[in-house]
PDB file of C-alpha atoms in Angstrom:
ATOM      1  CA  UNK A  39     -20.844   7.516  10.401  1.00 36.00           C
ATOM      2  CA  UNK A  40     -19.728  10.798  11.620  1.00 39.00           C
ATOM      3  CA  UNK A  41     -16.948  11.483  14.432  1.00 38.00           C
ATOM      4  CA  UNK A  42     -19.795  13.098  15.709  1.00 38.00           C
ATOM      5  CA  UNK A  43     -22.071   9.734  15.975  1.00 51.00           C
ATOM      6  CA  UNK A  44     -18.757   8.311  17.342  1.00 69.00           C
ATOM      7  CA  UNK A  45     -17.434   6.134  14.433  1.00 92.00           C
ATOM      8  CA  UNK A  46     -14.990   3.211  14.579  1.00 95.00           C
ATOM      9  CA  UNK A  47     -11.653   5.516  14.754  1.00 97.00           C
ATOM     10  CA  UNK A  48     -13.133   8.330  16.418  1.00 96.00           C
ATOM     11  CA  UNK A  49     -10.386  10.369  18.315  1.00 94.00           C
ATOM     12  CA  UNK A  50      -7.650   9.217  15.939  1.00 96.00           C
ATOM     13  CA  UNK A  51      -5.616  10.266  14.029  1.00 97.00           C
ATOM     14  CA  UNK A  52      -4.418   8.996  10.776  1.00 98.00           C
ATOM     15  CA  UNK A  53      -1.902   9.640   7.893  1.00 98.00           C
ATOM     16  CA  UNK A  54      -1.910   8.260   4.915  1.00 98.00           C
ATOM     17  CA  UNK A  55       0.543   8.329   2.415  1.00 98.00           C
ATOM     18  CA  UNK A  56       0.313   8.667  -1.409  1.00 97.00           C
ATOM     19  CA  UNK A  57      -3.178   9.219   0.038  1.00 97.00           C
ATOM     20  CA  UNK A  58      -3.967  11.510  -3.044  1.00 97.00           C
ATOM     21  CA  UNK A  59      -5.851   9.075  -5.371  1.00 95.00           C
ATOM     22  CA  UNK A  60      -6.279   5.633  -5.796  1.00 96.00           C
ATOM     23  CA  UNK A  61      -5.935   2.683  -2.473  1.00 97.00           C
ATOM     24  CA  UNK A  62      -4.667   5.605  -0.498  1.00 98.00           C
ATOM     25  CA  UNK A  63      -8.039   7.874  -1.069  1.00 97.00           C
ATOM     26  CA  UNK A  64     -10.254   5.112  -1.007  1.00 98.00           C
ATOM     27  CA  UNK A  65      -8.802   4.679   2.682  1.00 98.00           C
ATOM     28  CA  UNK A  66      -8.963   7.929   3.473  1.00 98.00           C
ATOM     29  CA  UNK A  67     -12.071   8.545   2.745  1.00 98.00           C
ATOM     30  CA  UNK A  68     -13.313   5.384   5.048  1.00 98.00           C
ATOM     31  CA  UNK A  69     -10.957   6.297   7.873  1.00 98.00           C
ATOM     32  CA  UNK A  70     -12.877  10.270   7.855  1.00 98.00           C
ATOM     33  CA  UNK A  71     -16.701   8.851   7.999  1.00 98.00           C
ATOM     34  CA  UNK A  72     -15.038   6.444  10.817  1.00 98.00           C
ATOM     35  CA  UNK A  73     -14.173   9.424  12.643  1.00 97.00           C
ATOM     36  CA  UNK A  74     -10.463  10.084  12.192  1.00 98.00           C
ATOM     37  CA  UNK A  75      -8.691  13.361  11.761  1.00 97.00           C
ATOM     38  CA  UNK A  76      -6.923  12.782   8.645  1.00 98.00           C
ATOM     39  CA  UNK A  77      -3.609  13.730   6.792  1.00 98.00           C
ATOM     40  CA  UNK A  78      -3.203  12.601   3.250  1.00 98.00           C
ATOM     41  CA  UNK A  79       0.577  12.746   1.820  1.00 98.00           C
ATOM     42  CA  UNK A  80       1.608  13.015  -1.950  1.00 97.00           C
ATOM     43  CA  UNK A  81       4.211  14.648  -3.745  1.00 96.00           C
ATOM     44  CA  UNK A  82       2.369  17.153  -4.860  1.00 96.00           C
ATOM     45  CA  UNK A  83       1.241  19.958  -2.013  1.00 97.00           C
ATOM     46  CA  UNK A  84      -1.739  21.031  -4.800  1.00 97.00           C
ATOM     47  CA  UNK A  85      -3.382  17.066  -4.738  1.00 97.00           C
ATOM     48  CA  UNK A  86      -2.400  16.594  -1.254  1.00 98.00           C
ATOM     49  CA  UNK A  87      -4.496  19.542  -0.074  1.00 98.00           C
ATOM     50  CA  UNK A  88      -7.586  18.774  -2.771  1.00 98.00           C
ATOM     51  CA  UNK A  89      -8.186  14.746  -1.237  1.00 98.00           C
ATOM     52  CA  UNK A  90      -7.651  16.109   2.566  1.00 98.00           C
ATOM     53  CA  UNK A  91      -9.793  19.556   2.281  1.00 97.00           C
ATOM     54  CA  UNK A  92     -13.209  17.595   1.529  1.00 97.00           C
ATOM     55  CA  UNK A  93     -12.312  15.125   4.083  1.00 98.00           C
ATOM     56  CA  UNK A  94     -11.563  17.722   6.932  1.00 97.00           C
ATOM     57  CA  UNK A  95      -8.522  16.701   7.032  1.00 98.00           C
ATOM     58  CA  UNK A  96      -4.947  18.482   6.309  1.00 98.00           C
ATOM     59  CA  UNK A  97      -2.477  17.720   2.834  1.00 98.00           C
ATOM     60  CA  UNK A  98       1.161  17.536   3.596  1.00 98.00           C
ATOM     61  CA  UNK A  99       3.584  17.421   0.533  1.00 98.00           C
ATOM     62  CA  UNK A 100       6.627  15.219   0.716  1.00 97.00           C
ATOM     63  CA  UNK A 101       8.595  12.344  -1.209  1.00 98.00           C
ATOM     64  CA  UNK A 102       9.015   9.425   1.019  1.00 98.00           C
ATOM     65  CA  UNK A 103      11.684   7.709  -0.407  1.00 98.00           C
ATOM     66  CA  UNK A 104      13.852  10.971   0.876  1.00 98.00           C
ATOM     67  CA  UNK A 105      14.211  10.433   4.166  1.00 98.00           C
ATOM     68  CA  UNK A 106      14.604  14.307   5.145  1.00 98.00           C
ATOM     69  CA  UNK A 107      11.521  15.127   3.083  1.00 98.00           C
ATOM     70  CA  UNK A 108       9.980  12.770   5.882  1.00 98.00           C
ATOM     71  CA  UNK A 109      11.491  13.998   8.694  1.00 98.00           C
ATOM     72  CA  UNK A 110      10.191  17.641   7.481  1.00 98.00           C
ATOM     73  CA  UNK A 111       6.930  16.302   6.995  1.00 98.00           C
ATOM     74  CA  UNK A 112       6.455  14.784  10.455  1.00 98.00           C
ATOM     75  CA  UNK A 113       7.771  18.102  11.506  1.00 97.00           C
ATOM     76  CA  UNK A 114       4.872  20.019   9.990  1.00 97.00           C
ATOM     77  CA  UNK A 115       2.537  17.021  11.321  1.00 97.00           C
ATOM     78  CA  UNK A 116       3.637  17.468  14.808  1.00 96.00           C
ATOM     79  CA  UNK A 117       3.417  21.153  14.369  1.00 96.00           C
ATOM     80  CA  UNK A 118      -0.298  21.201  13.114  1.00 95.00           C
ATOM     81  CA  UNK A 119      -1.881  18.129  15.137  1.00 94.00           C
ATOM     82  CA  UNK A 120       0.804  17.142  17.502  1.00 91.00           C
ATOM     83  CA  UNK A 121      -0.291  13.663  17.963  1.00 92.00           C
ATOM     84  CA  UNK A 122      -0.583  10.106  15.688  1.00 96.00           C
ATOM     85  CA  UNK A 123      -2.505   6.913  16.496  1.00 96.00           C
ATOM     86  CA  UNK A 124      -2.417   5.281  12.607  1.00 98.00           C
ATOM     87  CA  UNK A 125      -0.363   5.304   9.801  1.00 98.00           C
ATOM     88  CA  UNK A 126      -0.766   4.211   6.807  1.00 98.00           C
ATOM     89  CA  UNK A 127       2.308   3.473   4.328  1.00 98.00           C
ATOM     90  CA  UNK A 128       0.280   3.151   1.067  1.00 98.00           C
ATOM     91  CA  UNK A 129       2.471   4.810  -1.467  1.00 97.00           C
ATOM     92  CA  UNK A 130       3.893   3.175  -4.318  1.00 95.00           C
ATOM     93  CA  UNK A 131       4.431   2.775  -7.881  1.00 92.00           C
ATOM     94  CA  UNK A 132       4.061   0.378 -10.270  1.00 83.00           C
ATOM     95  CA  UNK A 133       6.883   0.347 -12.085  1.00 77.00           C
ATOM     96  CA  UNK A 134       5.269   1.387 -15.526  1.00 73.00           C
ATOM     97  CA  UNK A 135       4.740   5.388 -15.092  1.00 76.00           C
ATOM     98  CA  UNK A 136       6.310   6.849 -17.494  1.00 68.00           C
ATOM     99  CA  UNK A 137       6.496   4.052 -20.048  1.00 69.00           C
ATOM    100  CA  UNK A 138       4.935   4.734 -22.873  1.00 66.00           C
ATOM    101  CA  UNK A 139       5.465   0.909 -24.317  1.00 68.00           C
ATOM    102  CA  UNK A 140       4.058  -1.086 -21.343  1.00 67.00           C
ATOM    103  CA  UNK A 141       0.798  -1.509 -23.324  1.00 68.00           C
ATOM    104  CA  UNK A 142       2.065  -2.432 -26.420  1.00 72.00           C
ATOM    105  CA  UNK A 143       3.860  -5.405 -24.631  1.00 73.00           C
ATOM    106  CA  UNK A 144       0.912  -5.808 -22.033  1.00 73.00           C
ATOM    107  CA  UNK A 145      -1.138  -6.474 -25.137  1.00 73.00           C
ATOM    108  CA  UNK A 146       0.830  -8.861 -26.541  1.00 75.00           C
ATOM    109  CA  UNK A 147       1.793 -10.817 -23.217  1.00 70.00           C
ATOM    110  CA  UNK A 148      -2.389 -11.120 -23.398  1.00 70.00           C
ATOM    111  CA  UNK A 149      -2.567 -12.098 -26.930  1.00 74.00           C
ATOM    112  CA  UNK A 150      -0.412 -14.721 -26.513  1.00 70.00           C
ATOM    113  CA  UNK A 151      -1.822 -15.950 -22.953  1.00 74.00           C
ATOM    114  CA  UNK A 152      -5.110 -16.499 -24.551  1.00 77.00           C
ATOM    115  CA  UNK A 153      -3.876 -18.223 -27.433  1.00 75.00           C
ATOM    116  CA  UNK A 154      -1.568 -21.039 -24.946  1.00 73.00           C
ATOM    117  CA  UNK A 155      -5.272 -21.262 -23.010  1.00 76.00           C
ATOM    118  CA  UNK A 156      -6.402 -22.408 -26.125  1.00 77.00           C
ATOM    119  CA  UNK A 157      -3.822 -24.944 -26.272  1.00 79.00           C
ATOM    120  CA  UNK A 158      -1.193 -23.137 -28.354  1.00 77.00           C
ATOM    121  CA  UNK A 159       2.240 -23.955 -28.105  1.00 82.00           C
ATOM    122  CA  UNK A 160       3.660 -20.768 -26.952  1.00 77.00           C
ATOM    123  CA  UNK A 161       6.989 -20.010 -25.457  1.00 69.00           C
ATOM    124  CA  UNK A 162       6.759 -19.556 -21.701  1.00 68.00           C
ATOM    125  CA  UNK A 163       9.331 -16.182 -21.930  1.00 67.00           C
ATOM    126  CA  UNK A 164       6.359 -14.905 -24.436  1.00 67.00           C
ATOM    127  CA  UNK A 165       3.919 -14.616 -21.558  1.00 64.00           C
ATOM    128  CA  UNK A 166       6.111 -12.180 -19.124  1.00 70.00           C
ATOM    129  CA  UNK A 167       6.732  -8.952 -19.738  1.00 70.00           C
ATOM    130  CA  UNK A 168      10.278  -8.652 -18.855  1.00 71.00           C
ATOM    131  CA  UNK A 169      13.396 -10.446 -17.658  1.00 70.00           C
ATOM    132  CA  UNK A 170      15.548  -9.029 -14.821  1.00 81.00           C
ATOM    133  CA  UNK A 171      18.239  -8.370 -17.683  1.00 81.00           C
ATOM    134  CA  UNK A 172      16.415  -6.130 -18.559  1.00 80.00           C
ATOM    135  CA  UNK A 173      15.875  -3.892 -15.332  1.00 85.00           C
ATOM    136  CA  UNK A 174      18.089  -0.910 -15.220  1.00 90.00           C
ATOM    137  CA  UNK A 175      19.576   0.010 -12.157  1.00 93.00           C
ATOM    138  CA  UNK A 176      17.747   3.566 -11.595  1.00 94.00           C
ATOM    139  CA  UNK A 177      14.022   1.548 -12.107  1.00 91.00           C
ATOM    140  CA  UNK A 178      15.216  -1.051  -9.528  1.00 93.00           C
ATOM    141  CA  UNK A 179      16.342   1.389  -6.995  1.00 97.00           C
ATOM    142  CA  UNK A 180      13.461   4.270  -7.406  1.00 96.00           C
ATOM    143  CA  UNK A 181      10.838   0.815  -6.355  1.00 95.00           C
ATOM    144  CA  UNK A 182      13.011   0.105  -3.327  1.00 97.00           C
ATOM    145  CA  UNK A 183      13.189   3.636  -2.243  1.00 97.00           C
ATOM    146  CA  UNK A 184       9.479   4.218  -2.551  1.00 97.00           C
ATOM    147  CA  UNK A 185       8.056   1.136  -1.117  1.00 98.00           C
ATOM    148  CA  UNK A 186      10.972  -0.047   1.109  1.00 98.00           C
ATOM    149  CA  UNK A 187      12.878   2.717   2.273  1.00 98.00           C
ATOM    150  CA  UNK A 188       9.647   5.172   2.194  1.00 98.00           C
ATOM    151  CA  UNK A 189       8.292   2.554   4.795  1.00 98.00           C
ATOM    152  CA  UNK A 190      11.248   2.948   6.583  1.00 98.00           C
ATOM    153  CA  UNK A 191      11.111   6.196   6.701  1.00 98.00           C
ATOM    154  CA  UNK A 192       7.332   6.919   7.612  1.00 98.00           C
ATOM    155  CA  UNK A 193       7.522   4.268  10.401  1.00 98.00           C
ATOM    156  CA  UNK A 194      10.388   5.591  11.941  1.00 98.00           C
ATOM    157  CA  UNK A 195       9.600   9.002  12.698  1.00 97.00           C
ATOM    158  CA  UNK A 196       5.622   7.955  12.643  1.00 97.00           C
ATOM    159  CA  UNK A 197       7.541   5.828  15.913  1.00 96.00           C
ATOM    160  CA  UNK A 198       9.505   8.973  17.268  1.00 94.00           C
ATOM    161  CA  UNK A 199       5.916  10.408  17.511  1.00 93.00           C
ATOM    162  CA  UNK A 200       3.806   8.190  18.565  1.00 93.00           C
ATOM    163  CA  UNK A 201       5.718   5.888  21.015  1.00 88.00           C
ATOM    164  CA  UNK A 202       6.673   7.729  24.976  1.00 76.00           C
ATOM    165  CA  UNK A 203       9.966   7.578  25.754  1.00 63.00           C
ATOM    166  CA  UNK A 204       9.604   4.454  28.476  1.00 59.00           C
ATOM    167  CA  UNK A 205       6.645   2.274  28.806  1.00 62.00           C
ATOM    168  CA  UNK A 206       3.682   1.511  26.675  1.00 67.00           C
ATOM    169  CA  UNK A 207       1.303   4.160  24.776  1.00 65.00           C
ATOM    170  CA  UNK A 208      -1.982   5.335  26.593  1.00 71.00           C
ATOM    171  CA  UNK A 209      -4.296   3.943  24.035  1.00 73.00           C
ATOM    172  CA  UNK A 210      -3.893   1.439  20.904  1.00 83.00           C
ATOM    173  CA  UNK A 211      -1.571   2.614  18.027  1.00 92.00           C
ATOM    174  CA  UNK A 212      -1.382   0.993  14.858  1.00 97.00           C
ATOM    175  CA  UNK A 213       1.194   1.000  11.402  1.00 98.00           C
ATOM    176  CA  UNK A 214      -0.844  -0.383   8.626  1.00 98.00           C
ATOM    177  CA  UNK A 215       1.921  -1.273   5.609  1.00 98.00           C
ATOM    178  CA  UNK A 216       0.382  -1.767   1.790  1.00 98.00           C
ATOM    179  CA  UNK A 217       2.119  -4.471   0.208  1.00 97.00           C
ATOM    180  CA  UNK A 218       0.640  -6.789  -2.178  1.00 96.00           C
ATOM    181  CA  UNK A 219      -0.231 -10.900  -3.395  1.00 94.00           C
ATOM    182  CA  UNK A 220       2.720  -9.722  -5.824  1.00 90.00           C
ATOM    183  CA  UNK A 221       4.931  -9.995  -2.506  1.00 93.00           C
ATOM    184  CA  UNK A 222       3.390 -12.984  -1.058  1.00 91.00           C
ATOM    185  CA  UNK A 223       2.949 -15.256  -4.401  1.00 87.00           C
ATOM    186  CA  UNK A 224       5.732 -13.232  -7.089  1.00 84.00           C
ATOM    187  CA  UNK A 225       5.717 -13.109 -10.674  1.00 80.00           C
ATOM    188  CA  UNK A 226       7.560 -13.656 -13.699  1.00 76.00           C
ATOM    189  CA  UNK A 227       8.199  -9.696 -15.237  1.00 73.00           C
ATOM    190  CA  UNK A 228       7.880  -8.075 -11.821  1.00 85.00           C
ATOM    191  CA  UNK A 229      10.781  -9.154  -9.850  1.00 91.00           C
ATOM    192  CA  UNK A 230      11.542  -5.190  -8.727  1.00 93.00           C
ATOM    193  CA  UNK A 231       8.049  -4.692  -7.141  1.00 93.00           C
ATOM    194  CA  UNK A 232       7.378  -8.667  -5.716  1.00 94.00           C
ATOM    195  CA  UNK A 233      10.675  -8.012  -3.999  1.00 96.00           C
ATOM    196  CA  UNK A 234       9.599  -4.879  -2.200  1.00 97.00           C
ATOM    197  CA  UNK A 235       6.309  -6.237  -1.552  1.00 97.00           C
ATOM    198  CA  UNK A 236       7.745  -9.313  -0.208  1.00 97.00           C
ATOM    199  CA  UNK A 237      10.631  -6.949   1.845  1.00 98.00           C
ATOM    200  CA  UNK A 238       7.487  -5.082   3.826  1.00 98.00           C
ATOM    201  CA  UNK A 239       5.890  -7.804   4.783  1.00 98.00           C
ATOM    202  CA  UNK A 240       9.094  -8.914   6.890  1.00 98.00           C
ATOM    203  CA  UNK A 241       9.396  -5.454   7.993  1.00 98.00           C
ATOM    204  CA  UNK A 242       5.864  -5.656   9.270  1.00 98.00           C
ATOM    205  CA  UNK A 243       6.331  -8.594  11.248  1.00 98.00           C
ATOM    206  CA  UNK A 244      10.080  -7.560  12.328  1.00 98.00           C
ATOM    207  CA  UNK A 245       8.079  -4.061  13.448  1.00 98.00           C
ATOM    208  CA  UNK A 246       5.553  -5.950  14.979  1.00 98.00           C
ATOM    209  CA  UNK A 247       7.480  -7.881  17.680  1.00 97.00           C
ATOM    210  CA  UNK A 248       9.506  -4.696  18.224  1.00 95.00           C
ATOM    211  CA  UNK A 249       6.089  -2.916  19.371  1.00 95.00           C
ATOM    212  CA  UNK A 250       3.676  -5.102  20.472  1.00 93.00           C
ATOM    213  CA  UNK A 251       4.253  -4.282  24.263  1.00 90.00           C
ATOM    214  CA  UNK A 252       3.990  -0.820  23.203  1.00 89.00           C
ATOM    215  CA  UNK A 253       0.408  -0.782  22.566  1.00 89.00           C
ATOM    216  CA  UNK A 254       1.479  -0.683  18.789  1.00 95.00           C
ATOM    217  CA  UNK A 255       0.143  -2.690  16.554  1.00 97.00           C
ATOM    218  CA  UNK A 256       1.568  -3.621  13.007  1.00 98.00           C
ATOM    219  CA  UNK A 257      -0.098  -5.431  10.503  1.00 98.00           C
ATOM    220  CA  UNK A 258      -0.390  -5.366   6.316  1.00 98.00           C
ATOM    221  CA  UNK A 259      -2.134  -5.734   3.690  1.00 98.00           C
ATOM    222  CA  UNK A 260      -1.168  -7.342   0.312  1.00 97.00           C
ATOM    223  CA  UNK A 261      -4.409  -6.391  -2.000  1.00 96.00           C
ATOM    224  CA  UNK A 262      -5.531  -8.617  -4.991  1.00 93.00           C
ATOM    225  CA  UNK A 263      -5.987  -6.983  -8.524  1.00 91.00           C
ATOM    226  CA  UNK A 264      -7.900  -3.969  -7.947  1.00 94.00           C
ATOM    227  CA  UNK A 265      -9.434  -1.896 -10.546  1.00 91.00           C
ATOM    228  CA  UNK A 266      -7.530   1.441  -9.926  1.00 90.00           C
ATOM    229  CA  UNK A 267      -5.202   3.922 -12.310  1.00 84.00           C
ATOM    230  CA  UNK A 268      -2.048   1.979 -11.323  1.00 84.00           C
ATOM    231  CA  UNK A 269      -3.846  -1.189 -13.049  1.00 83.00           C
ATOM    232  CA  UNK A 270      -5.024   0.551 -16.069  1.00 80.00           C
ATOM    233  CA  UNK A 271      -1.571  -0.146 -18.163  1.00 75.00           C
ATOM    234  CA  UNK A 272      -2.647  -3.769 -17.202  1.00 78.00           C
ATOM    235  CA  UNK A 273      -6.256  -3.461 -18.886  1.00 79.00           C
ATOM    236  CA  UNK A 274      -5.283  -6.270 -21.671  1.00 79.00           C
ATOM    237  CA  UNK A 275      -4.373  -8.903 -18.979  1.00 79.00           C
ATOM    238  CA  UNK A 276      -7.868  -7.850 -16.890  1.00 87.00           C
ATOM    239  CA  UNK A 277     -10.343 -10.730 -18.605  1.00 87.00           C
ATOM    240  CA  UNK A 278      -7.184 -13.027 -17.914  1.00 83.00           C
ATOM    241  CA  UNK A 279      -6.964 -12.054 -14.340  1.00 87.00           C
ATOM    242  CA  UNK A 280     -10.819 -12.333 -13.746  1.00 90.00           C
ATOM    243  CA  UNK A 281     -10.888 -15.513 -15.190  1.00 88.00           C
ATOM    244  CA  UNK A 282      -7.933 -16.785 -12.597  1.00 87.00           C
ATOM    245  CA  UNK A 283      -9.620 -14.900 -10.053  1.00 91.00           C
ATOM    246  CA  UNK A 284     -12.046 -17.841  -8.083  1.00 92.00           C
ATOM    247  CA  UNK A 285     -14.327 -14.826  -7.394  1.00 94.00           C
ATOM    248  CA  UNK A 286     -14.410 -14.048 -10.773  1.00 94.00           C
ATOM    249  CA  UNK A 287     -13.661 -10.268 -11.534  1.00 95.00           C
ATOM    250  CA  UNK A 288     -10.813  -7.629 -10.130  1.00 95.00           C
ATOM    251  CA  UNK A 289     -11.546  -5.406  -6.989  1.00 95.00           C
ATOM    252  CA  UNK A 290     -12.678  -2.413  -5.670  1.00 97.00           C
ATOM    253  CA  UNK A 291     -10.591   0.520  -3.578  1.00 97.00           C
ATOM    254  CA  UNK A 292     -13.387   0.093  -1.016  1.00 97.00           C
ATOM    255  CA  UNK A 293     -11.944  -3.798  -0.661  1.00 97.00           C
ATOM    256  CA  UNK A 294      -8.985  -2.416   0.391  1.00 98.00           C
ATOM    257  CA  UNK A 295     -10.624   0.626   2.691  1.00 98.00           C
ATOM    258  CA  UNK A 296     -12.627  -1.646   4.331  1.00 98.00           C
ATOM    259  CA  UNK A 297      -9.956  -3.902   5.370  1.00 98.00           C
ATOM    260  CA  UNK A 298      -7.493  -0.823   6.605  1.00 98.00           C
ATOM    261  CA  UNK A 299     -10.624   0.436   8.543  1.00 98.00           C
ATOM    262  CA  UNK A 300     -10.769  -2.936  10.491  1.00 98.00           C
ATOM    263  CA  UNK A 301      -7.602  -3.196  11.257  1.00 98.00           C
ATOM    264  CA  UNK A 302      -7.192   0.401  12.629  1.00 98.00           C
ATOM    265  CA  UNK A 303     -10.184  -0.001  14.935  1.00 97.00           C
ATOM    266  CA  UNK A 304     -10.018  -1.423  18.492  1.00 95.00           C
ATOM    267  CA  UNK A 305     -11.935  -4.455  16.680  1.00 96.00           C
ATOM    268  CA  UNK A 306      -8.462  -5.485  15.735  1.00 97.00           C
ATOM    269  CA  UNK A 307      -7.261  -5.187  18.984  1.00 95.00           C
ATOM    270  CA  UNK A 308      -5.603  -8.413  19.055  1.00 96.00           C
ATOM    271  CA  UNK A 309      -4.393  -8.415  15.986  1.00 97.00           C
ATOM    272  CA  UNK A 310      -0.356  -7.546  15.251  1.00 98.00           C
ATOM    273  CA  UNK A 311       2.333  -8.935  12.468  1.00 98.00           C
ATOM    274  CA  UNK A 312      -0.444 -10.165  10.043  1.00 97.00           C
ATOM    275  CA  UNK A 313      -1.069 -10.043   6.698  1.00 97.00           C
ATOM    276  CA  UNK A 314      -4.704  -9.653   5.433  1.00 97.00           C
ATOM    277  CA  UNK A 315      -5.181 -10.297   1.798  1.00 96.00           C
ATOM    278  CA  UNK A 316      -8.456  -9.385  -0.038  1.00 96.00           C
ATOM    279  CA  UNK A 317      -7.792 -10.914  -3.237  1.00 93.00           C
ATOM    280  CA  UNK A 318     -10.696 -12.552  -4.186  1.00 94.00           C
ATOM    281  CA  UNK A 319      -9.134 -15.876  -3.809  1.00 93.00           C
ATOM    282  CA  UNK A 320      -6.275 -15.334  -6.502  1.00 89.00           C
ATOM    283  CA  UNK A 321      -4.159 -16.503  -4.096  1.00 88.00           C
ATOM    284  CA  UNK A 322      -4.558 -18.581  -0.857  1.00 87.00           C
ATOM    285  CA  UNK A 323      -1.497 -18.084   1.369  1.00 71.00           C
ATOM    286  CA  UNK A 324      -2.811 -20.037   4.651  1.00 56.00           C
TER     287      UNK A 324
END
C-alpha cells in the first residue's frame, strides 16, 4: 500500500541502518509500501543511495560504531528531512567477514554434528567453532562497537531529534533495536556476538523506561536463522538448523520486515521494552 492509499506508517519517517542489503533492506522496503519516508544508512554512500533511490527515500553514508560519523549523519538527516518518528538500529556483522577459513571449519563443525546425531562419540569442543582463547582483541571490540556502541550512538542523537526539550512528543515515536536468539539463548563459538546481542536487549528495556512517558516507544527484535548473505558462511550447519528448527526450515527477510512494520505502526501502540522473536520456534524464551 502506497503513502498515497494511507499505509500503516504513513507520515513517518524512518531510518534504517546498515539498511543497504540484507534484514535492513528487507525492512526498508516494507516500511516504504507502508508509507514512510525512508533513509537507509551503510558505509558506503554508493549502496546507501542505490537501496534508498528506488524506495523514494534518501542514502546517508556513515560508520556507526564512530560516534562523530553519527553525529554528522544526523546532521545531514536533520538538514534534508528535519524530523524522525522510527529508527531502526539494524546494522551488524557477523563476525566472519573477512575470514576466508570460516567454511572450512563451518564444514567440519557440520560433519561432525551429523555424525554425534548418529550416535558417534564425538568430542563436545569438536562441534563449536571457536573458544574465547581464541578471540583477538580487535574482533571482540569491532562487534561491540558496531552492535553496542553503534546503538548507542544512533539512539542518542536519533533522541536529540526526536524528543522536545520538556514534555512528551506530539505523536508516537518508536527505536526498533535488531538483536538476535544468539542474545537471548547464546552459543558455544559465538561468545563476541551473543554478548552484544544480549547487551541491546538490556539497552532496549533500560531505553524503554527512560521514554515511555515520552511518547517513545522501544522495543527489539532478536530474529531466528534467516536465510540472508550474513548466513551464507553458515550454509553447512543450514540442514542442522532446519532440522532443530520446530518449524522446520530457516527464515525469510520478510519475517523480520513484517515484524519491524508492526511494531512501528500505531498497532503497537502499547507495546514498549519487548522483545519479539520470529524464530520459528528455535527457541521459546516465554
Amino acid at each position: 500500500m502506497s503513502s498515497a492509499e494511507g499505509g500503516r506508517l504513513a507520515g513517518k519517517t524512518a531510518l534504517i541502518t546498515g539498511g543497504a542489503r540484507g534484514l535492513g533492506a528487507a525492512i526498508a522496503t516494507r516500511f516504504a509500501e507502508a508509507g514512510a519516508k525512508i533513509i537507509i544508512n551503510d558505509l558506503n554512500q554508493e549502496a546507501a543511495t542505490s537501496a534508498a533511490e528506488p524506495l523514494g527515500g534518501i542514502g546517508l553514508a556513515g560508520d556507526v560504531s564512530n560516534a562523530a560519523a553519527v553525529t554528522e549523519m544526523f546532521a545531514q538527516l536533520r538538514k534534508q528531512v528535519g524530523a524522525l518518528d522510527i529508527l531502526v538500529n539494524n546494522a551488524g556483522i557477523s563476525g566472519l567477514e573477512g575470514d576466508n577459513e570460516a567454511r572450512e571449519r563451518i564444514q567440519k563443525v557440520a560433519e561432525n554434528a551429523t555424525r554425534a546425531a548418529q550416535g558417534e562419540a564425538i568430542d563436545p569442543t569438536d562441534l563449536q567453532l571457536s573458544l574465547l582463547t581464541e578471540q583477538s582483541d580487535e574482533g571482540w571490540h569491532r562487534m561491540m562497537g558496531i552492535h553496542v556502541n553503534g546503538t548507542f550512538h544512533c539512539s542518542r542523537e536519533a533522541l536529540r531529534l526526536m524528543l522536545p526539550e520538556r514534555g512528551p512528543r506530539e505523536r508516537d515515536g518508536c527505536i526498533i533495536n535488531l538483536s538476535s536468539i544468539m542474545g537471548t539463548f547464546g552459543r558455544a563459538g559465538g561468545t563476541a556476538y551473543c554478548t552484544a546481542k544480549a547487551a541491546i536487549l538490556g539497552f532496549t528495556r533500560a531505553l524503554a523506561h527512560e521514554t515511555a512517558a515520552r511518547k517513545l516507544r522501544v522495543n527489539a527484535i532478536a530474529p531466528g536463522w534467516i536465510a540472508t548473505a550474513m548466513t551464507d558462511p553458515l550454509a553447512p550447519m543450514h540442514p542442522i538448523l532446519e532440522a532443530q528448527t520446530p518449524q522446520g526450515h530457516l527464515g525469510e527477510p520478510d519475517d523480520i520486515a513484517w515484524a519491524a512494520v508492526y511494531l512501528a505502526s500505531e498497532e503497537a501502540k502499547f507495546v514498549t521494552g519487548q522483545t519479539l522473536s520470529p524464530n520459528g520456534g528455535w527457541y521459546m524464551s516465554q
